[in-house]
Coordinates of C-alpha atoms in Angstrom, one line a residue:
M1 CA 0.0 0.0 0.0
G2 CA 1.4 3.4 -1.0
E3 CA 1.8 6.5 1.2
S4 CA -1.3 8.5 2.0
K5 CA -2.2 11.7 0.2
L6 CA 0.2 14.6 0.9
F7 CA -0.9 17.5 -1.3
E8 CA -4.5 18.8 -0.6
A9 CA -4.7 22.0 -2.7
A10 CA -2.6 24.7 -4.4
Y11 CA -3.4 28.3 -4.6
P12 CA -1.7 30.9 -6.9
F13 CA 0.2 33.9 -5.5
Q14 CA -0.8 35.9 -8.6
D15 CA -3.3 34.8 -11.2
D16 CA -3.2 31.2 -12.2
V17 CA -1.7 28.1 -10.4
L18 CA -1.8 26.4 -13.8
A19 CA 0.4 29.0 -15.6
L20 CA 3.3 29.8 -13.3
P21 CA 6.0 31.5 -15.3
V22 CA 9.1 29.5 -16.3
E23 CA 11.7 29.9 -19.0
D24 CA 12.0 26.2 -20.0
I25 CA 9.1 23.8 -19.9
D26 CA 11.2 20.6 -20.1
R27 CA 13.6 21.8 -17.3
A28 CA 10.6 22.7 -15.1
A29 CA 8.8 19.4 -15.7
A30 CA 11.9 17.4 -14.8
W31 CA 12.8 19.5 -11.7
Y32 CA 9.3 19.4 -10.2
G33 CA 8.9 15.8 -11.1
E34 CA 12.1 14.8 -9.3
R35 CA 11.9 17.2 -6.3
F36 CA 8.1 17.7 -5.7
G37 CA 7.0 14.2 -6.8
L38 CA 4.7 15.7 -9.5
K39 CA 3.7 13.7 -12.6
E40 CA 3.1 15.3 -16.0
V41 CA -0.5 15.0 -17.0
E42 CA -0.8 17.5 -19.9
R43 CA 1.4 19.5 -22.3
G44 CA 0.6 22.1 -24.9
D45 CA 2.2 24.7 -27.2
D46 CA -0.7 27.0 -28.1
P47 CA -0.5 30.0 -27.4
V48 CA 2.7 29.3 -25.4
P49 CA 4.5 26.2 -24.2
T50 CA 2.7 24.8 -21.1
V51 CA 2.9 21.7 -18.9
I52 CA 0.5 20.6 -16.2
L53 CA 1.8 18.4 -13.4
E54 CA -0.2 16.7 -10.7
R55 CA 0.2 15.0 -7.3
D56 CA -2.7 13.6 -5.2
G57 CA -5.2 15.2 -7.6
V58 CA -3.7 18.7 -7.1
R59 CA -2.5 20.3 -10.3
I60 CA 0.2 22.9 -10.8
G61 CA 1.1 24.2 -14.2
F62 CA 3.9 26.1 -15.8
A63 CA 4.0 28.3 -18.9
V64 CA 6.6 30.2 -20.9
N65 CA 4.5 33.3 -20.7
G66 CA 7.0 36.0 -20.0
G67 CA 6.0 36.4 -16.4
D68 CA 8.5 37.2 -13.6
A69 CA 9.0 33.9 -11.7
T70 CA 10.5 35.8 -8.7
Q71 CA 7.1 37.5 -8.2
D72 CA 5.0 34.4 -8.4
G73 CA 4.5 30.9 -6.9
A74 CA 1.9 28.9 -5.0
A75 CA 0.7 28.1 -1.6
I76 CA 0.5 24.4 -1.2
L77 CA -1.8 23.0 1.5
V78 CA -0.5 19.6 2.8
T79 CA -1.8 16.9 5.1
D80 CA 1.5 16.4 6.9
I81 CA 3.9 19.4 7.0
A82 CA 6.8 17.5 8.6
R83 CA 6.5 14.7 6.0
A84 CA 6.4 17.3 3.2
R85 CA 9.5 19.1 4.5
G86 CA 11.4 15.8 5.0
E87 CA 10.5 14.5 1.6
L88 CA 11.6 17.7 -0.1
E89 CA 14.8 17.9 1.8
A90 CA 15.5 14.2 1.0
N91 CA 15.0 15.1 -2.7
G92 CA 17.7 17.9 -2.4
V93 CA 15.3 20.8 -2.0
E94 CA 16.4 23.6 0.4
T95 CA 13.5 24.6 2.7
G96 CA 13.4 27.6 4.9
N97 CA 11.6 29.8 7.4
W98 CA 10.0 26.9 9.4
R99 CA 7.5 28.8 11.5
V100 CA 3.9 29.2 12.7
D101 CA 1.7 31.8 10.9
E102 CA -1.6 33.1 12.0
R103 CA -4.3 34.2 9.5
D104 CA -8.0 34.9 10.2
G105 CA -7.7 33.4 13.7
E106 CA -6.2 30.1 12.4
K107 CA -2.7 28.9 13.1
Y108 CA -0.6 27.2 10.4
Q109 CA 2.8 25.4 10.5
V110 CA 4.6 26.6 7.4
F111 CA 7.8 26.6 5.4
F112 CA 9.0 28.1 2.1
V113 CA 10.8 26.7 -0.9
V114 CA 12.3 28.9 -3.6
A115 CA 12.8 26.8 -6.7
P116 CA 15.8 27.3 -9.1
D117 CA 13.4 29.1 -11.5
G118 CA 12.7 31.7 -8.9
L119 CA 9.1 30.6 -8.0
C120 CA 8.3 30.6 -4.3
Y121 CA 6.2 28.0 -2.6
Y122 CA 4.5 28.4 0.7
F123 CA 3.8 24.9 2.2
H124 CA 1.3 25.1 5.0
Q125 CA -0.9 22.9 7.3
P126 CA -3.4 24.0 9.8
I127 CA -2.5 23.5 13.5
D128 CA -5.5 21.9 15.4

């Protein structure tokens, strides 16, 4: 039996979690596949090169759309924040800023990842 679901949802920092800006689709697909455990589910070229990757039914997409990757990214809700961090670090991903955030009266354990393409990811899990 495989491991339980880890990714619950992904929310964009800017406009579209299915069109995060990258310079190279193949490089992005390979890096996120190896490091985040995402699997390619869709690819297109019109109007720009795009790829959609998925894990646990959660989709994140990348596009060569001219956007500034350093100003974009996604918030990824996970079921087990410690497992997410451990898995990413085991895959060679540097994580940072392990802390508790409070929003709208709710507390979240969080950490950040800045990918080589400049995109920032905010991994979070509610604290009960």
